[in-house]
Short mmCIF file of C-alpha atoms in Angstrom, two decimals:
data_model
loop_
_atom_site.label_atom_id
_atom_site.label_comp_id
_atom_site.label_asym_id
_atom_site.label_seq_id
_atom_site.Cartn_x
_atom_site.Cartn_y
_atom_site.Cartn_z
CA MET A 206 -41.15 16.44 11.16
CA ILE A 207 -43.39 17.22 13.21
CA LYS A 208 -41.32 20.12 14.84
CA LYS A 209 -40.35 22.13 11.69
CA LEU A 210 -44.12 21.98 10.98
CA PHE A 211 -44.85 23.46 14.78
CA LEU A 212 -42.27 26.03 13.92
CA PHE A 213 -43.26 27.26 10.43
CA LEU A 214 -46.96 27.32 11.74
CA LEU A 215 -45.58 29.24 14.70
CA PHE A 216 -44.02 31.47 12.40
CA VAL A 217 -47.38 31.46 10.27
CA GLY A 218 -49.11 32.56 13.23
CA LEU A 219 -46.76 35.23 15.02
CA SER A 220 -47.14 36.66 11.44
CA PHE A 221 -50.58 36.81 10.98
CA PHE A 222 -50.91 38.46 14.57
CA LEU A 223 -48.15 41.06 13.57
CA ILE A 224 -50.41 41.76 10.55
CA LEU A 225 -53.33 42.39 12.75
CA TYR A 226 -51.50 44.32 15.39
CA ALA A 227 -49.89 46.51 13.12
CA ARG A 228 -53.28 46.80 12.18
CA GLY A 229 -54.31 47.87 15.19
CA TYR A 230 -56.10 44.42 16.38
CA ARG A 231 -55.97 44.14 20.07
CA LEU A 232 -56.48 41.35 22.77
CA ASP A 233 -60.06 42.24 24.19
CA LEU A 234 -59.53 40.10 27.74
CA GLU A 235 -63.05 41.38 29.33
CA ASN A 236 -64.66 39.49 26.07
CA LYS A 237 -62.35 37.53 25.07
CA SER A 238 -61.70 38.49 22.10
CA LEU A 239 -59.86 40.10 19.34
CA THR A 240 -61.14 43.54 18.87
CA SER A 241 -59.75 46.14 15.75
CA ARG A 242 -58.26 49.67 17.10
CA GLY A 243 -57.41 52.55 15.21
CA ILE A 244 -54.57 55.07 15.31
CA ILE A 245 -54.14 58.64 15.61
CA ALA A 246 -50.53 60.12 14.86
CA PHE A 247 -50.69 63.85 17.46
CA TYR A 248 -47.76 66.28 15.11
CA SER A 249 -47.07 70.08 16.71
CA TYR A 250 -45.93 72.93 15.99
CA PRO A 251 -44.50 74.23 18.73
CA LYS A 252 -43.22 70.23 19.31
CA THR A 253 -43.69 69.06 23.09
CA ALA A 254 -47.59 70.69 23.37
CA LYS A 255 -49.78 69.05 25.36
CA ILE A 256 -52.33 65.81 24.08
CA TYR A 257 -56.53 65.67 25.97
CA LEU A 258 -58.61 63.51 24.97
CA ASN A 259 -62.04 63.89 26.14
CA ASN A 260 -60.28 66.44 28.57
CA GLN A 261 -58.20 63.71 29.73
CA PHE A 262 -54.18 63.98 29.16
CA ARG A 263 -52.66 61.59 27.11
CA GLY A 264 -49.50 62.66 26.20
CA ILE A 265 -47.48 64.80 24.30
CA THR A 266 -47.01 65.41 20.79
CA ASP A 267 -45.07 64.03 18.20
CA THR A 268 -46.63 60.00 19.30
CA ASN A 269 -49.39 57.93 18.16
CA LEU A 270 -51.72 56.51 20.20
CA THR A 271 -54.06 53.23 19.11
CA LEU A 272 -57.66 53.62 20.71
CA LYS A 273 -60.62 51.33 20.52
CA PRO A 274 -63.38 52.95 17.79
CA ASP A 275 -65.30 55.59 19.22
CA VAL A 276 -66.09 59.27 19.34
CA TYR A 277 -62.70 61.78 20.26
CA GLU A 278 -62.40 65.18 21.10
CA VAL A 279 -58.58 66.97 20.86
CA GLU A 280 -57.19 69.07 22.27
CA ILE A 281 -53.51 70.26 21.88
CA LYS A 282 -52.40 72.76 24.04
CA LYS A 283 -48.47 74.69 25.15
CA GLU A 284 -48.77 76.97 27.04
CA GLY A 285 -48.18 80.63 25.85
CA TYR A 286 -50.13 79.22 22.02
CA ASN A 287 -53.94 79.40 21.25
CA ASN A 288 -55.00 75.96 22.09
CA TRP A 289 -56.40 74.12 19.33
CA LYS A 290 -59.00 71.95 18.86
CA LYS A 291 -60.97 69.32 16.65
CA LYS A 292 -64.00 66.03 17.17
CA ILE A 293 -62.65 62.94 15.53
CA ILE A 294 -64.22 59.89 14.68
CA LEU A 295 -62.19 57.17 14.76
CA LYS A 296 -62.78 53.77 12.87
CA GLY A 297 -60.95 50.87 13.71
CA GLU A 298 -57.74 49.97 11.04
CA LEU A 299 -58.04 53.38 10.41
CA VAL A 300 -54.77 55.76 10.78
CA VAL A 301 -55.93 59.63 11.67
CA THR A 302 -52.95 62.04 11.51
CA ILE A 303 -53.43 65.56 13.52
CA ASP A 304 -51.13 67.72 12.76
CA ALA A 305 -51.82 71.11 14.84
CA THR A 306 -49.85 74.61 14.23
CA LEU A 307 -50.43 76.58 17.44
CA PHE A 308 -50.24 80.68 16.73
CA PRO A 309 -49.23 82.89 20.32
CA ILE A 310 -50.95 84.35 22.59
CA ASN A 311 -48.65 87.48 22.64
CA PRO A 312 -47.31 87.76 19.01
CA SER A 313 -44.16 90.16 18.80
CA LEU A 314 -44.19 93.62 16.73
CA SER A 315 -41.27 95.04 15.05
CA PRO A 316 -41.50 98.23 13.00
CA LEU A 317 -40.29 98.51 9.40
CA THR A 318 -40.73 101.47 8.09
CA ASN A 319 -40.69 104.70 10.42
CA LEU A 320 -41.26 107.30 6.67
CA GLY A 321 -44.86 107.55 7.89
CA VAL A 322 -47.23 105.57 5.29
CA ILE A 323 -49.99 107.54 3.01
CA ARG A 324 -51.13 104.27 1.68
CA ALA A 325 -49.94 100.32 1.17
CA PHE A 326 -49.83 97.73 -1.18
CA SER A 327 -49.14 94.51 -1.26
CA LEU A 328 -47.32 92.32 -4.03
CA ASP A 329 -49.57 88.99 -4.54
CA ARG A 330 -47.19 86.01 -3.89
CA SER A 331 -44.41 87.91 -2.56
CA ASP A 332 -42.89 90.01 0.27
CA LYS A 333 -43.00 93.03 -1.42
CA LEU A 334 -44.88 96.11 -0.84
CA LEU A 335 -45.36 99.81 -2.70
CA ILE A 336 -46.01 102.50 -0.14
CA PHE A 337 -46.89 106.41 -0.84
CA SER A 338 -45.19 107.98 1.55
CA GLU A 339 -44.68 112.32 1.08
CA GLU A 340 -41.39 111.12 1.11
CA GLY A 341 -41.77 109.33 -2.00
CA ILE A 342 -42.79 105.99 -3.13
CA TYR A 343 -41.40 103.04 -1.88
CA LEU A 344 -41.22 99.11 -2.81
CA VAL A 345 -40.52 96.93 0.72
CA ASP A 346 -39.02 93.80 0.88
CA ALA A 347 -40.45 93.14 4.39
CA LEU A 348 -37.85 89.91 4.29
CA LYS A 349 -34.31 91.53 3.09
CA LYS A 350 -32.29 90.76 5.50
CA PRO A 351 -30.70 94.88 6.86
CA ILE A 352 -27.95 96.41 6.69
CA ASN A 353 -29.14 99.06 8.74
CA PHE A 354 -32.93 99.67 10.41
CA PHE A 355 -34.38 100.43 7.26
CA SER A 356 -32.16 99.36 4.42
CA SER A 357 -34.81 97.38 2.65
CA LEU A 358 -36.63 100.51 1.67
CA LYS A 359 -35.68 100.69 -2.45
CA LEU A 360 -36.82 105.23 -3.27
CA LEU A 361 -39.04 104.49 -6.49
CA ILE A 362 -39.84 108.01 -7.28
CA LYS A 363 -39.18 111.51 -4.89
CA LYS A 364 -41.17 112.91 -3.91
CA ASP A 365 -39.88 116.17 -6.12
CA LEU A 366 -41.07 114.68 -8.86
CA TYR A 367 -44.51 114.47 -7.89
CA PRO A 368 -47.20 115.25 -10.87
CA GLU A 369 -49.15 117.68 -9.90
CA ASP A 370 -52.77 115.42 -10.19
CA PHE A 371 -51.11 112.98 -8.59
CA ASP A 372 -53.21 111.84 -5.81
CA LEU A 373 -51.95 109.67 -3.03
CA LYS A 374 -54.11 108.88 -1.07
CA ASN A 375 -56.96 108.54 -3.59
CA SER A 376 -55.13 106.95 -7.09
CA GLU A 377 -55.91 103.45 -8.51
CA VAL A 378 -52.95 101.51 -8.33
CA VAL A 379 -52.65 98.49 -10.36
CA ILE A 380 -50.12 96.20 -9.79
CA SER A 381 -48.71 93.74 -12.88
CA PRO A 382 -49.02 90.61 -12.71
CA ASP A 383 -44.93 89.75 -13.43
CA LEU A 384 -44.43 92.35 -10.46
CA LYS A 385 -42.37 94.53 -12.23
CA GLN A 386 -45.00 96.90 -13.19
CA ALA A 387 -47.54 99.79 -11.14
CA LEU A 388 -50.81 102.15 -12.99
CA ILE A 389 -50.44 105.22 -10.53
CA ASP A 390 -53.90 106.01 -12.70
CA ASN A 391 -52.73 107.35 -15.88
CA TYR A 392 -48.21 106.50 -14.68
CA LEU A 393 -46.24 103.89 -15.62
CA ILE A 394 -43.67 103.38 -13.30
CA SER A 395 -41.49 100.56 -12.67
CA LEU A 396 -40.87 98.29 -9.50
CA GLU A 397 -37.53 97.41 -10.48
CA GLU A 398 -35.37 100.62 -10.81
CA GLU A 399 -35.83 104.97 -9.77
CA ASN A 400 -38.22 105.85 -11.92
CA THR A 401 -36.59 110.41 -12.37
CA ASP A 402 -39.07 110.46 -15.58
CA ILE A 403 -42.26 110.21 -14.13
CA LEU A 404 -44.00 112.35 -16.20
CA ASN A 405 -42.91 110.70 -19.66
CA PHE A 406 -44.17 107.29 -18.74
CA LYS A 407 -48.05 108.92 -18.41
CA LEU A 408 -50.46 106.88 -20.61
CA THR A 409 -53.06 107.79 -22.54
CA GLU A 410 -56.58 106.21 -21.69
CA GLU A 411 -56.51 103.70 -24.46
CA SER A 412 -53.08 103.40 -23.65
CA ARG A 413 -53.51 102.73 -19.89
CA ASN A 414 -56.90 100.49 -21.13
CA ASN A 415 -54.77 98.11 -23.37
CA LEU A 416 -52.35 97.63 -21.26
CA LEU A 417 -54.62 96.83 -18.39
CA THR A 418 -56.54 94.08 -20.80
CA ALA A 419 -53.18 92.51 -21.41
CA TRP A 420 -52.15 92.15 -17.97
CA LYS A 421 -55.91 90.75 -17.54
CA GLU A 422 -55.01 87.82 -20.13
CA LYS A 423 -52.01 86.81 -18.20
CA GLN A 424 -53.78 86.38 -15.17
CA ASP A 425 -56.67 84.78 -15.69
CA LYS A 426 -53.18 82.16 -18.25
CA ASP A 427 -51.85 81.94 -15.54
CA ILE A 428 -54.96 81.39 -13.74
CA LYS A 429 -56.03 78.75 -16.34
CA LYS A 430 -52.61 77.39 -15.96
CA ILE A 431 -53.22 76.00 -12.58
CA LEU A 432 -56.41 74.85 -13.15
CA GLU A 433 -55.54 72.80 -15.50
CA THR A 434 -54.18 70.67 -12.23
CA TYR A 435 -57.54 69.83 -11.21
CA PRO A 436 -60.36 66.91 -12.50
CA LYS A 437 -61.64 68.23 -15.71
CA GLU A 438 -65.17 68.18 -14.03
CA PHE A 439 -64.04 71.12 -11.48
CA GLN A 440 -61.83 72.88 -14.17
CA LYS A 441 -65.09 73.39 -16.41
CA ILE A 442 -67.76 74.23 -13.51
CA ALA A 443 -64.51 76.94 -11.77
CA SER A 444 -64.31 78.58 -14.95
CA GLU A 445 -68.44 79.20 -15.63
CA SER A 446 -69.18 79.46 -11.75
CA PHE A 447 -65.93 80.40 -10.16
CA LYS A 448 -64.03 83.84 -9.42
CA ILE A 449 -60.50 82.80 -8.97
CA ILE A 450 -59.11 84.78 -5.40
CA ASP A 451 -55.85 82.61 -4.71
CA PHE A 452 -54.72 79.51 -4.76
CA SER A 453 -52.78 78.03 -1.93
CA PRO A 454 -48.66 78.96 -2.40
CA ASN A 455 -48.35 75.42 -3.23
CA GLU A 456 -51.21 75.47 -5.29
CA THR A 457 -53.01 72.01 -4.35
CA LYS A 458 -56.24 74.18 -3.38
CA VAL A 459 -57.85 77.18 -4.53
CA LEU A 460 -59.50 79.66 -2.52
CA TYR A 461 -62.73 80.96 -5.05
CA GLN A 462 -66.49 82.98 -4.29
CA SER A 463 -69.17 81.70 -6.01
CA LEU A 464 -71.21 83.65 -8.64
CA THR A 465 -73.71 81.51 -9.04
CA ASN A 466 -76.22 77.99 -7.02
CA VAL A 467 -74.05 75.41 -7.98
CA GLU A 468 -73.86 72.08 -6.79
CA LEU A 469 -69.97 70.65 -6.92
CA PRO A 470 -70.22 66.54 -7.71
CA ILE A 471 -67.68 64.37 -6.17
CA PHE A 472 -65.32 64.28 -8.29
CA ILE A 473 -63.25 61.13 -6.45
CA LYS A 474 -65.34 57.91 -6.22
CA PRO A 475 -64.43 55.75 -4.62
CA ARG A 476 -64.30 58.47 -1.10
CA LEU A 477 -60.91 58.59 -0.28
CA ILE A 478 -60.36 57.46 3.65
CA GLY A 479 -57.74 58.60 6.81
CA THR A 480 -59.27 62.51 4.50
CA ASN A 481 -60.14 65.36 6.93
CA GLN A 482 -63.35 64.59 8.57
CA THR A 483 -65.14 68.51 9.25
CA GLU A 484 -67.52 68.92 7.06
CA GLU A 485 -68.40 69.47 3.54
CA SER A 486 -70.26 72.27 1.30
CA ARG A 487 -70.58 71.33 -1.59
CA ILE A 488 -74.29 72.71 -1.66
CA LEU A 489 -72.53 76.26 -3.02
CA LYS A 490 -74.54 79.39 -2.00
CA LYS A 491 -73.78 82.51 -4.41
CA ASP A 492 -71.51 85.12 -3.17
CA GLN A 493 -69.95 82.67 -0.90
CA ILE A 494 -66.22 82.06 -0.38
CA TYR A 495 -65.10 78.39 -0.05
CA VAL A 496 -61.80 75.92 -0.42
CA TYR A 497 -61.24 73.49 -2.60
CA ASP A 498 -58.32 70.57 -1.76
CA LYS A 499 -57.98 68.76 -4.91
CA LYS A 500 -56.08 65.49 -3.39
CA GLU A 501 -58.33 64.96 -1.02
CA ASP A 502 -61.74 66.17 -3.43
CA LYS A 503 -63.27 68.17 -0.23
CA ASN A 504 -65.13 71.89 -0.58
CA TYR A 505 -65.52 74.38 2.51
CA LEU A 506 -67.36 77.20 3.20
CA ILE A 507 -64.94 79.47 4.86
CA SER A 508 -66.31 82.79 7.07
CA ALA A 509 -64.69 85.57 4.71
CA ASP A 510 -67.27 88.89 3.86
CA ASN A 511 -65.22 89.73 1.07
CA GLU A 512 -62.31 88.79 -0.88
CA LYS A 513 -59.97 91.70 0.46
CA GLN A 514 -60.13 90.55 4.19
CA ILE A 515 -58.94 86.43 3.13
CA GLN A 516 -55.09 86.07 2.53
CA TRP A 517 -53.30 82.28 2.03
CA TYR A 518 -50.69 81.75 4.90
CA TYR A 519 -46.90 80.44 3.27
CA ASN A 520 -48.31 76.57 4.90
CA SER A 521 -51.55 75.97 2.98
CA LYS A 522 -52.87 74.50 5.71
CA HIS A 523 -54.14 78.05 7.19
CA LEU A 524 -56.32 81.25 5.88
CA VAL A 525 -54.89 84.59 8.06
CA ILE A 526 -58.31 86.61 7.92
CA ASN A 527 -58.51 90.19 8.41
CA GLN A 528 -61.95 90.95 10.58
CA GLY A 529 -61.86 94.58 11.26
CA LYS A 530 -60.80 94.48 14.76
CA LYS A 531 -57.81 91.27 14.60
CA ILE A 532 -56.71 89.32 12.58
CA ILE A 533 -57.40 85.91 12.88
CA VAL A 534 -55.57 82.49 11.80
CA LEU A 535 -57.52 79.15 11.18
CA ASP A 536 -57.91 75.58 9.67
CA TYR A 537 -57.69 75.40 5.64
CA ASP A 538 -61.52 73.75 6.28
CA ASN A 539 -62.79 76.15 8.18
CA THR A 540 -61.76 74.72 12.38
CA ASN A 541 -59.05 76.23 14.96
CA PRO A 542 -59.71 80.25 14.35
CA GLN A 543 -56.94 81.93 16.59
CA THR A 544 -56.30 85.05 17.41
CA VAL A 545 -53.01 86.35 16.44
CA TYR A 546 -53.25 90.20 16.49
CA SER A 547 -55.56 92.19 17.91
CA GLY A 548 -53.90 95.52 18.77
CA PRO A 549 -54.37 98.84 17.18
CA TYR A 550 -53.33 98.96 13.20
CA GLU A 551 -55.72 100.53 10.09
CA LYS A 552 -58.03 98.13 8.87
CA ASP A 553 -58.37 98.28 5.24
CA PHE A 554 -54.12 96.80 5.32
CA PHE A 555 -52.56 93.53 6.13
CA HIS A 556 -50.33 91.38 4.37
CA SER A 557 -48.83 87.20 4.99
CA LEU A 558 -45.78 86.93 4.55
CA THR A 559 -43.57 83.63 3.47
CA ASP A 560 -41.84 83.19 6.17
CA GLY A 561 -44.58 83.31 8.17
CA LYS A 562 -45.00 86.37 9.83
CA ILE A 563 -47.75 89.09 9.27
CA ILE A 564 -47.99 93.16 8.20
CA ILE A 565 -49.96 95.74 9.18
CA LEU A 566 -50.30 99.13 9.17
CA ALA A 567 -50.30 100.43 12.71
CA ASN A 568 -49.57 104.10 13.88
CA LEU A 569 -49.56 103.37 18.02
CA ASN A 570 -48.76 107.41 18.19
CA PRO A 571 -51.07 109.62 16.69
CA GLU A 572 -50.52 112.84 19.25
CA ALA A 573 -47.22 112.90 17.72
CA ASN A 574 -47.58 110.67 14.22
CA GLN A 575 -50.14 111.63 11.18
CA TYR A 576 -49.43 108.40 9.70
CA PRO A 577 -49.42 105.22 10.59
CA ASP A 578 -46.41 102.47 9.65
CA ILE A 579 -45.97 99.17 8.26
CA TYR A 580 -45.04 96.50 11.07
CA LEU A 581 -44.20 92.87 11.74
CA VAL A 582 -46.41 90.73 13.66
CA GLY A 583 -44.16 87.48 14.53
CA ILE A 584 -47.02 84.82 15.16
CA LYS A 585 -44.62 82.26 13.96
#
């Protein structure tokens, strides 16, 4: 009987110790006490990057480290890639996950066209581009696997069909929400097939305005549908005070511009633990750009001058920002800016693809070429 009681108590004691151990508690032999610990889980892309805590090497990703509660300067490094840094406040029994994406210092650069591109327009949330050239107007599928070098081009309008009032350099271009049509000034063209009778699709001013109104209503309806998955209080403030720039590809975050000075209240109470520790901005200022994360109920100020400079990266964890002389990728909470391209390119155009590459317009030989061409920047 005593033996069974001893075994039972031993079992209970070991179980209790294992539970405490799993929650991060460790024996402090120096102080003769059981103290809590926290855990930092380190992941990275690419893998096998080096982990530094307070400038001390602590191992290779992917791994977990059990540490005493403290403030840690975390740095993830890999040769040939930009470094990733973040300050972490670790508390007892808390698990913090570090998921660092490192971008190469020297990205690859490969041509996608050789036409000479007068203007290029990205089709939102797709890997397609509408390009104007002296040879014609084309639709480019940047991810299409070509049989020959430039078979990803689809001719939409031959150059000999250009109307006399066609202004390739200054015309206003609007893409339909379903990405099937485009308005070039008053000309409505198909983006799915070659347009052989473009003169017959010149709209009156009234028809054009009606079509643009219908497209705007469709766009607003799509935005409203996604916003309905966000907290109701956020929906109300967004509908009254925000200009929605774009949702992240997984639709859990929204990039927006505040149209007024307004306070964004806390929607999830009590606050979630183990979430992103970057300082928030919930006192919104007019014209500033922000990201709201509905899963964690966090809001971050983004360093961008205007909406045309910024796009979501395909993984929903980063933003791509065109700074005019270089292109950077930064975490969605406005930390860890990494320069991914700083070579020559046309400052008014860039596009982020769903495979992690970036598209730019660049003229690498201006003495021989009048116009730039489309290039793929390999940063992944």
